[in-house]
Amino acid sequence: MLSRRKFLASTALTSATIAATSARSYSNILGANGKVNIAHIGIGNRGEQIINDFDKTGLVNVVALCDVDMGAPHTQKIMNKFPKAKRFQDFRQLLDKAGKEFDAVTVATPDFSHFPIVMACMQAGKHVYVEKPMSRTFLEAELMMQMARKNPHLVTQVGNQGHSEGNYFQFKTWFEAGVIKDVTAVTAHMNMGRRWHKLDPKMKTWPAPQPVPSTLDWDTWHTTAMPKPYNDLYHNGEWRCWFDYGMGALGDWGAHLIDTVHEFLDLGLPYEINPLYLEDHNDFFFPMSSTLLFKFGARKGMPPVDITWYDGLKNLPPLPKGFGGAVGAADVPATNQGQVQTTLSPGKIIYTKDLIFKGGSHGSTLSIIPEEVAKEMAPKLPEVPKSPSNHFANFILAIQGKEKTRSPFEINGVLSQVFSLGVLAQKLNTPLYFDAVTKTITNNKFANAYLTGAPPRKEWEQYYKV
């Protein structure tokens, strides 16, 4: 493994570069039937869902499928649906052996493996759709944004699908019309029963080794991370709860709750991140409940904004007078983990100097509260345009030069960095002060070192160069 000093010296933060892949002509992007040729990396569970969503657009040809667990029950459905697609267990072999046959990829793998797969695909000249969160560490997001800027001909999209639905267009319209203005505070909350794990917070060691399933390439599953002995508590969605592999509830749901607030209010990076409450804090996995305060400074004539994040079944936020019932439950998609009912659906509350807005998750639109204020404002509200395409079609249409993606790396990458700072505060259980100019944590050298994450395994170094 590289030392951290050598690792930092080799990354793009020290200005090392590689030659950009030349742009392909539009005629080469299209398959024989006018559709975009695509390969899917990560084809089970959430991967299965987005593959089906892309298929529904009628805009793609599925050329290849790739998953470290080809042959497992959760990957069989997609393999059976596209029997003519070439199959690979290692994304590097996919690119080497079939790279000339497709122009775009989707990546629906565990959070920690997004980075090397995306970088490899972009180095190979592929357009990339990657599930959220975009990356796991601050450095990874920084390098992915740099790669996108150096390769403007490559289309990128992060999978927070609500960014192409009602909330996106409503927030944009209301903000531009001055309905949403002078925002001072935001509450974002995720209190559903979809908690991903039931581990013992008192654990002192990693789970005991188990036999590796015969269909699974466990070494490749780890990509850049140092391998641990297999245990099913790391696999099939369980990875999300571990600090080493996932981003917890914040990384998973933050992109569905504060994405429009972050983009249209031009929040950038916070100057302070404070863990106000962490239930069952431990060194291995995310707390069972968390309350995090993110403080953003004034910018472009807009006042400072505090975002308070609440997660956990019983860690409910304070609700303003006139809040009414929960909103947006119908807009929360079911997953392979099922849809669990809750007394308060995931959502957000936006406080301005004059108005209060409440909204749900994903594409759920905002409403003004209390009801009497909403009725008074109704005649003053501008008409909101409808979305011309969903998130999946938007990606393909952008490849075809007909649209621009709504959640490209340049936009979503900074939001991903916000999440990585929040996760650091959760992991270390301490307030962090951040300098957005130097991109350093100023009050904690140990935390600042975590911005880069652990150095990669030797055979994975090349993905950290832009």
CSV table of C-alpha atoms in Angstrom, one decimal:
chain,number,residue,atom,x,y,z
A,1,MET,CA,0.0,0.0,0.0
A,2,LEU,CA,1.2,3.5,-0.7
A,3,SER,CA,2.2,5.8,2.1
A,4,ARG,CA,-0.2,8.8,2.5
A,5,ARG,CA,2.7,11.2,1.6
A,6,LYS,CA,3.4,9.4,-1.7
A,7,PHE,CA,-0.3,9.0,-2.4
A,8,LEU,CA,-1.0,12.7,-2.0
A,9,ALA,CA,2.0,13.5,-4.3
A,10,SER,CA,0.5,11.3,-7.0
A,11,THR,CA,-3.0,12.8,-7.0
A,12,ALA,CA,-4.4,15.6,-9.2
A,13,LEU,CA,-4.5,17.9,-6.2
A,14,THR,CA,-0.8,18.3,-6.9
A,15,SER,CA,-1.5,19.0,-10.5
A,16,ALA,CA,-0.5,15.7,-12.2
A,17,THR,CA,-2.5,15.2,-15.4
A,18,ILE,CA,-3.1,12.6,-18.0
A,19,ALA,CA,-4.1,13.2,-21.7
A,20,ALA,CA,-7.8,13.6,-22.3
A,21,THR,CA,-9.5,11.1,-24.5
A,22,SER,CA,-10.5,12.6,-27.8
A,23,ALA,CA,-14.2,13.2,-28.4
A,24,ARG,CA,-16.1,10.8,-30.6
A,25,SER,CA,-18.3,11.8,-33.4
A,26,TYR,CA,-22.0,11.8,-32.9
A,27,SER,CA,-22.3,9.0,-35.5
A,28,ASN,CA,-20.1,6.7,-33.4
A,29,ILE,CA,-22.2,7.3,-30.3
A,30,LEU,CA,-25.3,5.9,-31.8
A,31,GLY,CA,-25.9,2.2,-32.3
A,32,ALA,CA,-27.4,0.7,-35.4
A,33,ASN,CA,-31.0,1.5,-34.4
A,34,GLY,CA,-30.2,5.1,-33.4
A,35,LYS,CA,-29.9,4.3,-29.7
A,36,VAL,CA,-27.0,4.8,-27.4
A,37,ASN,CA,-24.9,1.6,-26.7
A,38,ILE,CA,-24.5,1.2,-22.9
A,39,ALA,CA,-22.9,-1.1,-20.4
A,40,HIS,CA,-24.2,-1.6,-16.9
A,41,ILE,CA,-21.8,-2.1,-13.9
A,42,GLY,CA,-23.5,-3.3,-10.8
A,43,ILE,CA,-26.7,-5.2,-12.0
A,44,GLY,CA,-28.4,-6.4,-8.8
A,45,ASN,CA,-30.6,-4.7,-6.2
A,46,ARG,CA,-30.5,-0.9,-7.0
A,47,GLY,CA,-28.6,-1.7,-10.2
A,48,GLU,CA,-31.5,-3.8,-11.4
A,49,GLN,CA,-33.8,-0.9,-10.9
A,50,ILE,CA,-31.9,1.7,-12.8
A,51,ILE,CA,-31.2,-0.7,-15.7
A,52,ASN,CA,-34.9,-1.2,-16.0
A,53,ASP,CA,-35.5,2.6,-15.8
A,54,PHE,CA,-33.0,3.1,-18.7
A,55,ASP,CA,-34.6,0.3,-20.7
A,56,LYS,CA,-38.0,2.1,-20.3
A,57,THR,CA,-36.6,5.2,-22.0
A,58,GLY,CA,-36.3,3.2,-25.3
A,59,LEU,CA,-33.1,5.1,-25.9
A,60,VAL,CA,-30.4,2.5,-25.2
A,61,ASN,CA,-29.0,-0.8,-26.4
A,62,VAL,CA,-27.6,-2.9,-23.6
A,63,VAL,CA,-24.2,-4.2,-24.8
A,64,ALA,CA,-22.6,-5.6,-21.7
A,65,LEU,CA,-23.3,-6.4,-18.0
A,66,CYS,CA,-20.8,-6.4,-15.2
A,67,ASP,CA,-21.0,-7.5,-11.6
A,68,VAL,CA,-18.6,-9.0,-9.1
A,69,ASP,CA,-21.4,-11.5,-8.1
A,70,MET,CA,-22.5,-12.7,-11.5
A,71,GLY,CA,-24.7,-15.8,-11.0
A,72,ALA,CA,-26.1,-14.8,-7.6
A,73,PRO,CA,-29.9,-14.7,-7.2
A,74,HIS,CA,-30.0,-10.8,-7.1
A,75,THR,CA,-28.2,-10.6,-10.5
A,76,GLN,CA,-30.0,-13.3,-12.3
A,77,LYS,CA,-33.1,-11.2,-13.3
A,78,ILE,CA,-31.1,-8.7,-15.4
A,79,MET,CA,-28.9,-11.5,-16.9
A,80,ASN,CA,-32.0,-13.3,-18.0
A,81,LYS,CA,-33.6,-10.1,-19.3
A,82,PHE,CA,-30.6,-9.3,-21.6
A,83,PRO,CA,-29.3,-12.7,-22.5
A,84,LYS,CA,-27.3,-11.4,-25.5
A,85,ALA,CA,-25.3,-8.9,-23.5
A,86,LYS,CA,-21.7,-9.7,-22.9
A,87,ARG,CA,-20.9,-10.6,-19.3
A,88,PHE,CA,-18.0,-9.6,-17.1
A,89,GLN,CA,-17.1,-9.9,-13.4
A,90,ASP,CA,-14.4,-7.2,-13.4
A,91,PHE,CA,-15.1,-3.8,-14.8
A,92,ARG,CA,-11.5,-3.5,-16.0
A,93,GLN,CA,-12.0,-6.5,-18.2
A,94,LEU,CA,-15.2,-5.0,-19.5
A,95,LEU,CA,-13.3,-1.9,-20.6
A,96,ASP,CA,-10.4,-3.9,-22.1
A,97,LYS,CA,-12.4,-6.5,-24.0
A,98,ALA,CA,-15.6,-4.8,-24.9
A,99,GLY,CA,-14.8,-1.1,-24.5
A,100,LYS,CA,-15.1,-0.4,-28.3
A,101,GLU,CA,-18.7,-1.6,-28.3
A,102,PHE,CA,-20.3,1.0,-26.0
A,103,ASP,CA,-20.1,4.7,-25.3
A,104,ALA,CA,-21.9,5.0,-21.9
A,105,VAL,CA,-21.9,3.2,-18.6
A,106,THR,CA,-24.0,3.1,-15.5
A,107,VAL,CA,-22.4,2.5,-12.1
A,108,ALA,CA,-24.6,1.1,-9.3
A,109,THR,CA,-22.0,-0.4,-6.9
A,110,PRO,CA,-21.3,0.3,-3.2
A,111,ASP,CA,-20.4,3.9,-2.4
A,112,PHE,CA,-16.7,3.3,-1.9
A,113,SER,CA,-16.2,1.7,-5.3
A,114,HIS,CA,-17.9,4.5,-7.3
A,115,PHE,CA,-14.7,6.4,-7.6
A,116,PRO,CA,-12.3,3.9,-9.3
A,117,ILE,CA,-14.9,2.6,-11.6
A,118,VAL,CA,-16.0,6.1,-12.7
A,119,MET,CA,-12.4,7.3,-13.2
A,120,ALA,CA,-11.5,4.2,-15.2
A,121,CYS,CA,-14.6,4.6,-17.4
A,122,MET,CA,-13.9,8.3,-18.0
A,123,GLN,CA,-10.2,7.6,-18.8
A,124,ALA,CA,-11.6,5.2,-21.4
A,125,GLY,CA,-13.7,7.9,-22.9
A,126,LYS,CA,-17.1,6.8,-21.6
A,127,HIS,CA,-20.1,8.9,-20.6
A,128,VAL,CA,-21.0,8.0,-17.0
A,129,TYR,CA,-24.2,7.8,-14.9
A,130,VAL,CA,-23.3,6.9,-11.3
A,131,GLU,CA,-25.6,6.3,-8.3
A,132,LYS,CA,-25.5,8.7,-5.4
A,133,PRO,CA,-23.6,9.5,-3.3
A,134,MET,CA,-21.2,10.4,-6.1
A,135,SER,CA,-18.2,9.4,-4.0
A,136,ARG,CA,-17.2,8.5,-0.4
A,137,THR,CA,-14.4,10.9,0.3
A,138,PHE,CA,-13.7,14.6,-0.2
A,139,LEU,CA,-10.7,13.9,-2.4
A,140,GLU,CA,-12.6,11.4,-4.6
A,141,ALA,CA,-15.3,14.0,-5.4
A,142,GLU,CA,-12.6,16.6,-6.1
A,143,LEU,CA,-10.8,14.3,-8.6
A,144,MET,CA,-14.1,13.3,-10.3
A,145,MET,CA,-15.0,17.0,-10.8
A,146,GLN,CA,-11.5,17.7,-12.2
A,147,MET,CA,-11.9,14.8,-14.6
A,148,ALA,CA,-15.2,16.1,-15.8
A,149,ARG,CA,-13.8,19.6,-16.3
A,150,LYS,CA,-10.9,18.2,-18.3
A,151,ASN,CA,-13.2,16.1,-20.5
A,152,PRO,CA,-16.2,18.4,-21.2
A,153,HIS,CA,-17.2,16.1,-24.1
A,154,LEU,CA,-18.1,13.4,-21.6
A,155,VAL,CA,-21.6,13.5,-20.2
A,156,THR,CA,-21.9,12.8,-16.4
A,157,GLN,CA,-25.0,12.4,-14.3
A,158,VAL,CA,-25.4,11.5,-10.6
A,159,GLY,CA,-28.4,9.3,-9.7
A,160,ASN,CA,-30.5,11.6,-7.5
A,161,GLN,CA,-33.5,11.2,-9.8
A,162,GLY,CA,-35.6,13.8,-8.1
A,163,HIS,CA,-33.3,16.4,-9.7
A,164,SER,CA,-35.3,15.9,-12.9
A,165,GLU,CA,-38.7,16.0,-11.4
A,166,GLY,CA,-41.2,18.4,-9.9
A,167,ASN,CA,-39.2,19.7,-7.0
A,168,TYR,CA,-36.3,20.7,-9.2
A,169,PHE,CA,-38.4,22.8,-11.6
A,170,GLN,CA,-40.5,24.3,-8.8
A,171,PHE,CA,-37.6,25.3,-6.7
A,172,LYS,CA,-35.8,26.8,-9.7
A,173,THR,CA,-38.9,28.8,-10.8
A,174,TRP,CA,-39.8,30.0,-7.3
A,175,PHE,CA,-36.3,31.0,-6.5
A,176,GLU,CA,-35.9,32.9,-9.8
A,177,ALA,CA,-39.3,34.6,-9.2
A,178,GLY,CA,-38.3,35.7,-5.6
A,179,VAL,CA,-40.8,33.5,-3.9
A,180,ILE,CA,-38.0,31.6,-2.2
A,181,LYS,CA,-35.5,34.2,-0.9
A,182,ASP,CA,-33.6,35.1,2.2
A,183,VAL,CA,-33.4,31.4,3.3
A,184,THR,CA,-31.8,31.3,6.8
A,185,ALA,CA,-32.3,27.7,7.9
A,186,VAL,CA,-33.2,24.3,6.6
A,187,THR,CA,-34.2,21.1,8.4
A,188,ALA,CA,-33.7,17.9,6.6
A,189,HIS,CA,-34.9,14.6,8.1
A,190,MET,CA,-34.9,10.9,7.3
A,191,ASN,CA,-36.8,8.9,9.9
A,192,MET,CA,-38.0,5.9,7.9
A,193,GLY,CA,-37.4,2.3,9.1
A,194,ARG,CA,-35.0,1.7,6.3
A,195,ARG,CA,-32.1,1.7,8.6
A,196,TRP,CA,-29.9,-0.9,6.9
A,197,HIS,CA,-28.5,-2.7,9.9
A,198,LYS,CA,-29.1,-4.1,13.3
A,199,LEU,CA,-25.6,-4.3,14.5
A,200,ASP,CA,-24.4,-4.1,18.1
A,201,PRO,CA,-22.9,-0.7,18.8
A,202,LYS,CA,-20.7,-2.3,21.5
A,203,MET,CA,-18.8,-4.5,19.1
A,204,LYS,CA,-15.1,-4.2,19.4
A,205,THR,CA,-13.9,-6.3,16.4
A,206,TRP,CA,-14.8,-6.8,12.8
A,207,PRO,CA,-17.3,-9.6,12.0
A,208,ALA,CA,-15.8,-13.1,11.9
A,209,PRO,CA,-14.8,-14.5,8.5
A,210,GLN,CA,-17.2,-16.5,6.5
A,211,PRO,CA,-16.8,-18.6,3.4
A,212,VAL,CA,-16.9,-16.5,0.2
A,213,PRO,CA,-19.9,-17.3,-2.0
A,214,SER,CA,-18.7,-19.3,-5.1
A,215,THR,CA,-20.1,-16.7,-7.5
A,216,LEU,CA,-18.5,-13.7,-5.8
A,217,ASP,CA,-15.1,-12.1,-6.7
A,218,TRP,CA,-14.5,-10.7,-3.2
A,219,ASP,CA,-11.1,-9.2,-4.0
A,220,THR,CA,-12.4,-7.1,-6.9
A,221,TRP,CA,-15.4,-6.1,-4.8
A,222,HIS,CA,-13.0,-4.1,-2.6
A,223,THR,CA,-11.5,-2.2,-5.6
A,224,THR,CA,-9.2,0.4,-3.9
A,225,ALA,CA,-9.9,-0.6,-0.3
A,226,MET,CA,-7.8,-3.0,1.6
A,227,PRO,CA,-9.7,-6.3,1.7
A,228,LYS,CA,-11.3,-7.7,4.7
A,229,PRO,CA,-12.3,-11.4,5.1
A,230,TYR,CA,-15.8,-11.9,3.7
A,231,ASN,CA,-18.8,-11.6,5.9
A,232,ASP,CA,-22.4,-11.3,4.6
A,233,LEU,CA,-22.8,-8.2,6.9
A,234,TYR,CA,-20.7,-6.3,4.3
A,235,HIS,CA,-22.6,-7.5,1.2
A,236,ASN,CA,-25.9,-6.8,-0.6
A,237,GLY,CA,-26.7,-3.3,0.8
A,238,GLU,CA,-25.2,-4.0,4.3
A,239,TRP,CA,-22.0,-2.1,3.2
A,240,ARG,CA,-23.9,1.2,3.5
A,241,CYS,CA,-23.7,1.2,7.3
A,242,TRP,CA,-19.9,0.7,7.6
A,243,PHE,CA,-17.7,3.8,7.7
A,244,ASP,CA,-15.1,2.0,5.5
A,245,TYR,CA,-17.6,1.3,2.7
A,246,GLY,CA,-20.7,3.6,2.8
A,247,MET,CA,-22.0,7.0,3.6
A,248,GLY,CA,-24.9,6.1,5.9
A,249,ALA,CA,-28.3,7.7,5.8
A,250,LEU,CA,-26.8,11.2,5.1
A,251,GLY,CA,-25.0,10.1,1.9
A,252,ASP,CA,-28.0,8.0,0.8
A,253,TRP,CA,-30.8,10.4,1.4
A,254,GLY,CA,-29.1,13.8,1.5
A,255,ALA,CA,-29.0,13.9,-2.3
A,256,HIS,CA,-32.8,13.5,-2.3
A,257,LEU,CA,-33.5,16.1,0.3
A,258,ILE,CA,-31.2,19.1,0.1
A,259,ASP,CA,-30.0,18.8,-3.5
A,260,THR,CA,-32.2,21.7,-4.8
A,261,VAL,CA,-31.5,23.9,-1.7
A,262,HIS,CA,-27.8,23.4,-2.2
A,263,GLU,CA,-27.7,24.0,-5.9
A,264,PHE,CA,-30.0,27.0,-6.3
A,265,LEU,CA,-28.9,28.8,-3.1
A,266,ASP,CA,-25.3,28.3,-4.2
A,267,LEU,CA,-24.3,27.1,-0.8
A,268,GLY,CA,-21.0,25.6,-1.7
A,269,LEU,CA,-19.0,24.1,1.2
A,270,PRO,CA,-19.8,24.7,4.9
A,271,TYR,CA,-17.5,26.5,7.3
A,272,GLU,CA,-18.6,24.4,10.3
A,273,ILE,CA,-20.0,20.9,10.8
A,274,ASN,CA,-21.2,20.1,14.3
A,275,PRO,CA,-22.5,16.7,15.5
A,276,LEU,CA,-25.2,17.8,17.9
A,277,TYR,CA,-26.4,14.2,18.7
A,278,LEU,CA,-25.0,10.8,17.9
A,279,GLU,CA,-26.8,7.8,19.3
A,280,ASP,CA,-24.6,4.7,19.9
A,281,HIS,CA,-21.5,6.2,18.4
A,282,ASN,CA,-18.8,3.7,17.6
A,283,ASP,CA,-15.7,3.2,15.5
A,284,PHE,CA,-17.1,0.7,12.9
A,285,PHE,CA,-20.5,1.9,11.6
A,286,PHE,CA,-22.8,4.8,11.5
A,287,PRO,CA,-24.7,5.9,14.7
A,288,MET,CA,-28.3,4.6,15.0
A,289,SER,CA,-29.4,8.3,15.0
A,290,SER,CA,-27.6,11.5,14.2
A,291,THR,CA,-28.2,15.2,14.3
A,292,LEU,CA,-25.7,17.3,12.3
A,293,LEU,CA,-25.5,21.0,11.9
A,294,PHE,CA,-23.9,22.4,8.8
A,295,LYS,CA,-23.2,26.2,8.7
A,296,PHE,CA,-22.9,27.9,5.4
A,297,GLY,CA,-21.7,31.5,5.0
A,298,ALA,CA,-23.3,34.5,3.2
A,299,ARG,CA,-22.8,34.6,-0.5
A,300,LYS,CA,-24.1,36.7,-3.5
A,301,GLY,CA,-26.2,38.9,-1.3
A,302,MET,CA,-27.9,35.9,0.4
A,303,PRO,CA,-27.8,35.5,4.2
A,304,PRO,CA,-25.9,32.6,6.0
A,305,VAL,CA,-27.8,29.3,6.1
A,306,ASP,CA,-27.8,26.6,8.7
A,307,ILE,CA,-28.8,23.1,7.6
A,308,THR,CA,-29.7,20.7,10.4
A,309,TRP,CA,-29.8,17.0,9.5
A,310,TYR,CA,-31.8,14.5,11.5
A,311,ASP,CA,-31.8,10.7,10.9
A,312,GLY,CA,-32.9,7.8,13.1
A,313,LEU,CA,-36.3,6.2,13.8
A,314,LYS,CA,-37.0,8.4,16.9
A,315,ASN,CA,-34.8,11.3,16.2
A,316,LEU,CA,-37.6,13.6,14.9
A,317,PRO,CA,-37.0,17.2,14.1
A,318,PRO,CA,-39.0,20.0,15.7
A,319,LEU,CA,-42.0,20.9,13.5
A,320,PRO,CA,-43.2,24.5,12.9
A,321,LYS,CA,-46.8,25.5,13.7
A,322,GLY,CA,-49.1,24.6,10.9
A,323,PHE,CA,-46.9,21.9,9.6
A,324,GLY,CA,-49.8,19.5,9.1
A,325,GLY,CA,-49.3,15.9,8.0
A,326,ALA,CA,-46.2,14.2,6.4
A,327,VAL,CA,-45.7,14.8,2.7
A,328,GLY,CA,-44.2,13.0,-0.2
A,329,ALA,CA,-44.5,9.4,1.0
A,330,ALA,CA,-45.8,8.4,-2.4
A,331,ASP,CA,-42.7,9.8,-4.0
A,332,VAL,CA,-40.3,7.6,-2.0
A,333,PRO,CA,-39.4,4.7,-4.3
A,334,ALA,CA,-39.5,1.2,-3.0
A,335,THR,CA,-36.2,-0.7,-3.0
A,336,ASN,CA,-35.1,-4.3,-2.6
A,337,GLN,CA,-35.2,-3.6,1.1
A,338,GLY,CA,-38.9,-2.9,1.0
A,339,GLN,CA,-41.0,0.2,1.7
A,340,VAL,CA,-41.3,0.8,5.5
A,341,GLN,CA,-44.1,3.1,6.7
A,342,THR,CA,-43.2,5.8,9.2
A,343,THR,CA,-45.0,8.6,11.1
A,344,LEU,CA,-42.9,11.2,9.3
A,345,SER,CA,-41.8,10.6,5.7
A,346,PRO,CA,-38.4,11.9,4.7
A,347,GLY,CA,-38.5,15.6,4.0
A,348,LYS,CA,-37.3,19.1,4.5
A,349,ILE,CA,-38.5,22.4,6.1
A,350,ILE,CA,-37.1,25.6,4.6
A,351,TYR,CA,-37.2,28.8,6.8
A,352,THR,CA,-36.9,32.2,5.2
A,353,LYS,CA,-37.3,35.7,6.7
A,354,ASP,CA,-40.9,35.8,5.5
A,355,LEU,CA,-42.1,32.3,4.6
A,356,ILE,CA,-41.8,28.7,5.7
A,357,PHE,CA,-41.9,25.8,3.1
A,358,LYS,CA,-42.2,22.1,3.7
A,359,GLY,CA,-41.4,19.4,1.2
A,360,GLY,CA,-40.8,15.7,0.9
A,361,SER,CA,-38.1,13.6,-0.7
A,362,HIS,CA,-37.0,13.0,-4.3
A,363,GLY,CA,-39.3,14.9,-6.7
A,364,SER,CA,-41.9,16.0,-4.0
A,365,THR,CA,-42.9,19.6,-4.5
A,366,LEU,CA,-42.8,22.3,-1.8
A,367,SER,CA,-45.9,23.8,-0.1
A,368,ILE,CA,-46.1,27.0,1.9
A,369,ILE,CA,-47.2,26.7,5.6
A,370,PRO,CA,-49.3,27.4,7.4
A,371,GLU,CA,-52.3,26.9,5.2
A,372,GLU,CA,-53.7,30.4,5.5
A,373,VAL,CA,-50.4,31.9,4.2
A,374,ALA,CA,-50.4,29.4,1.3
A,375,LYS,CA,-53.9,30.6,0.3
A,376,GLU,CA,-52.7,34.2,0.5
A,377,MET,CA,-49.7,33.5,-1.7
A,378,ALA,CA,-51.4,31.3,-4.3
A,379,PRO,CA,-52.3,34.1,-6.7
A,380,LYS,CA,-48.7,35.3,-6.6
A,381,LEU,CA,-47.0,32.0,-7.5
A,382,PRO,CA,-45.6,31.7,-11.0
A,383,GLU,CA,-46.4,28.8,-13.3
A,384,VAL,CA,-43.9,25.9,-13.0
A,385,PRO,CA,-42.8,24.2,-16.2
A,386,LYS,CA,-43.0,20.4,-16.5
A,387,SER,CA,-39.9,18.3,-16.8
A,388,PRO,CA,-39.1,17.5,-20.5
A,389,SER,CA,-37.5,14.2,-19.5
A,390,ASN,CA,-36.9,12.0,-16.5
A,391,HIS,CA,-33.4,11.6,-15.0
A,392,PHE,CA,-32.5,8.6,-17.1
A,393,ALA,CA,-33.7,10.0,-20.4
A,394,ASN,CA,-32.0,13.3,-19.6
A,395,PHE,CA,-28.6,11.5,-19.4
A,396,ILE,CA,-29.1,9.8,-22.8
A,397,LEU,CA,-30.5,12.9,-24.5
A,398,ALA,CA,-27.5,14.8,-23.2
A,399,ILE,CA,-25.2,12.3,-24.9
A,400,GLN,CA,-27.2,12.8,-28.1
A,401,GLY,CA,-26.7,16.6,-27.7
A,402,LYS,CA,-30.4,17.4,-27.2
A,403,GLU,CA,-30.3,18.3,-23.5
A,404,LYS,CA,-27.8,19.0,-20.6
A,405,THR,CA,-27.7,16.8,-17.6
A,406,ARG,CA,-29.3,18.3,-14.5
A,407,SER,CA,-27.0,16.6,-11.9
A,408,PRO,CA,-23.5,16.5,-13.6
A,409,PHE,CA,-20.4,16.0,-11.5
A,410,GLU,CA,-19.7,19.8,-11.5
A,411,ILE,CA,-22.9,20.3,-9.6
A,412,ASN,CA,-23.3,17.2,-7.5
A,413,GLY,CA,-19.6,16.9,-6.6
A,414,VAL,CA,-19.7,19.8,-4.1
A,415,LEU,CA,-22.8,18.3,-2.5
A,416,SER,CA,-21.0,15.0,-2.2
A,417,GLN,CA,-18.2,16.8,-0.5
A,418,VAL,CA,-20.7,18.3,2.0
A,419,PHE,CA,-21.8,14.8,2.8
A,420,SER,CA,-18.2,13.6,3.2
A,421,LEU,CA,-17.6,16.4,5.8
A,422,GLY,CA,-20.7,15.3,7.6
A,423,VAL,CA,-19.6,11.7,7.7
A,424,LEU,CA,-16.2,12.8,9.2
A,425,ALA,CA,-18.0,14.6,12.0
A,426,GLN,CA,-20.1,11.5,12.6
A,427,LYS,CA,-17.1,9.2,12.6
A,428,LEU,CA,-14.9,11.4,14.8
A,429,ASN,CA,-17.7,12.8,16.9
A,430,THR,CA,-16.3,16.3,17.0
A,431,PRO,CA,-17.0,19.7,15.5
A,432,LEU,CA,-15.0,20.5,12.4
A,433,TYR,CA,-14.1,23.9,11.0
A,434,PHE,CA,-13.5,24.0,7.3
A,435,ASP,CA,-11.7,26.5,5.1
A,436,ALA,CA,-13.4,26.4,1.6
A,437,VAL,CA,-10.5,28.3,0.0
A,438,THR,CA,-7.7,26.0,1.0
A,439,LYS,CA,-10.1,23.0,1.3
A,440,THR,CA,-8.7,22.0,4.7
A,441,ILE,CA,-10.1,21.3,8.1
A,442,THR,CA,-8.4,23.9,10.3
A,443,ASN,CA,-9.1,22.7,13.8
A,444,ASN,CA,-8.2,19.0,13.6
A,445,LYS,CA,-5.1,17.6,11.8
A,446,PHE,CA,-6.4,14.1,12.2
A,447,ALA,CA,-9.7,14.9,10.6
A,448,ASN,CA,-7.9,16.8,7.8
A,449,ALA,CA,-6.0,13.7,6.9
A,450,TYR,CA,-9.3,11.9,6.5
A,451,LEU,CA,-10.2,14.2,3.6
A,452,THR,CA,-8.1,12.0,1.3
A,453,GLY,CA,-9.2,8.7,2.7
A,454,ALA,CA,-6.8,5.8,3.0
A,455,PRO,CA,-4.2,5.4,0.2
A,456,PRO,CA,-5.3,2.8,-2.4
A,457,ARG,CA,-3.9,-0.6,-3.0
A,458,LYS,CA,-0.9,-0.5,-5.3
A,459,GLU,CA,-2.6,-1.9,-8.4
A,460,TRP,CA,-5.3,0.9,-8.1
A,461,GLU,CA,-3.1,4.0,-8.0
A,462,GLN,CA,-3.7,5.0,-11.6
A,463,TYR,CA,-7.3,6.1,-10.9
A,464,TYR,CA,-6.1,8.9,-8.6
A,465,LYS,CA,-4.5,10.8,-11.4
A,466,VAL,CA,-6.2,13.4,-13.6
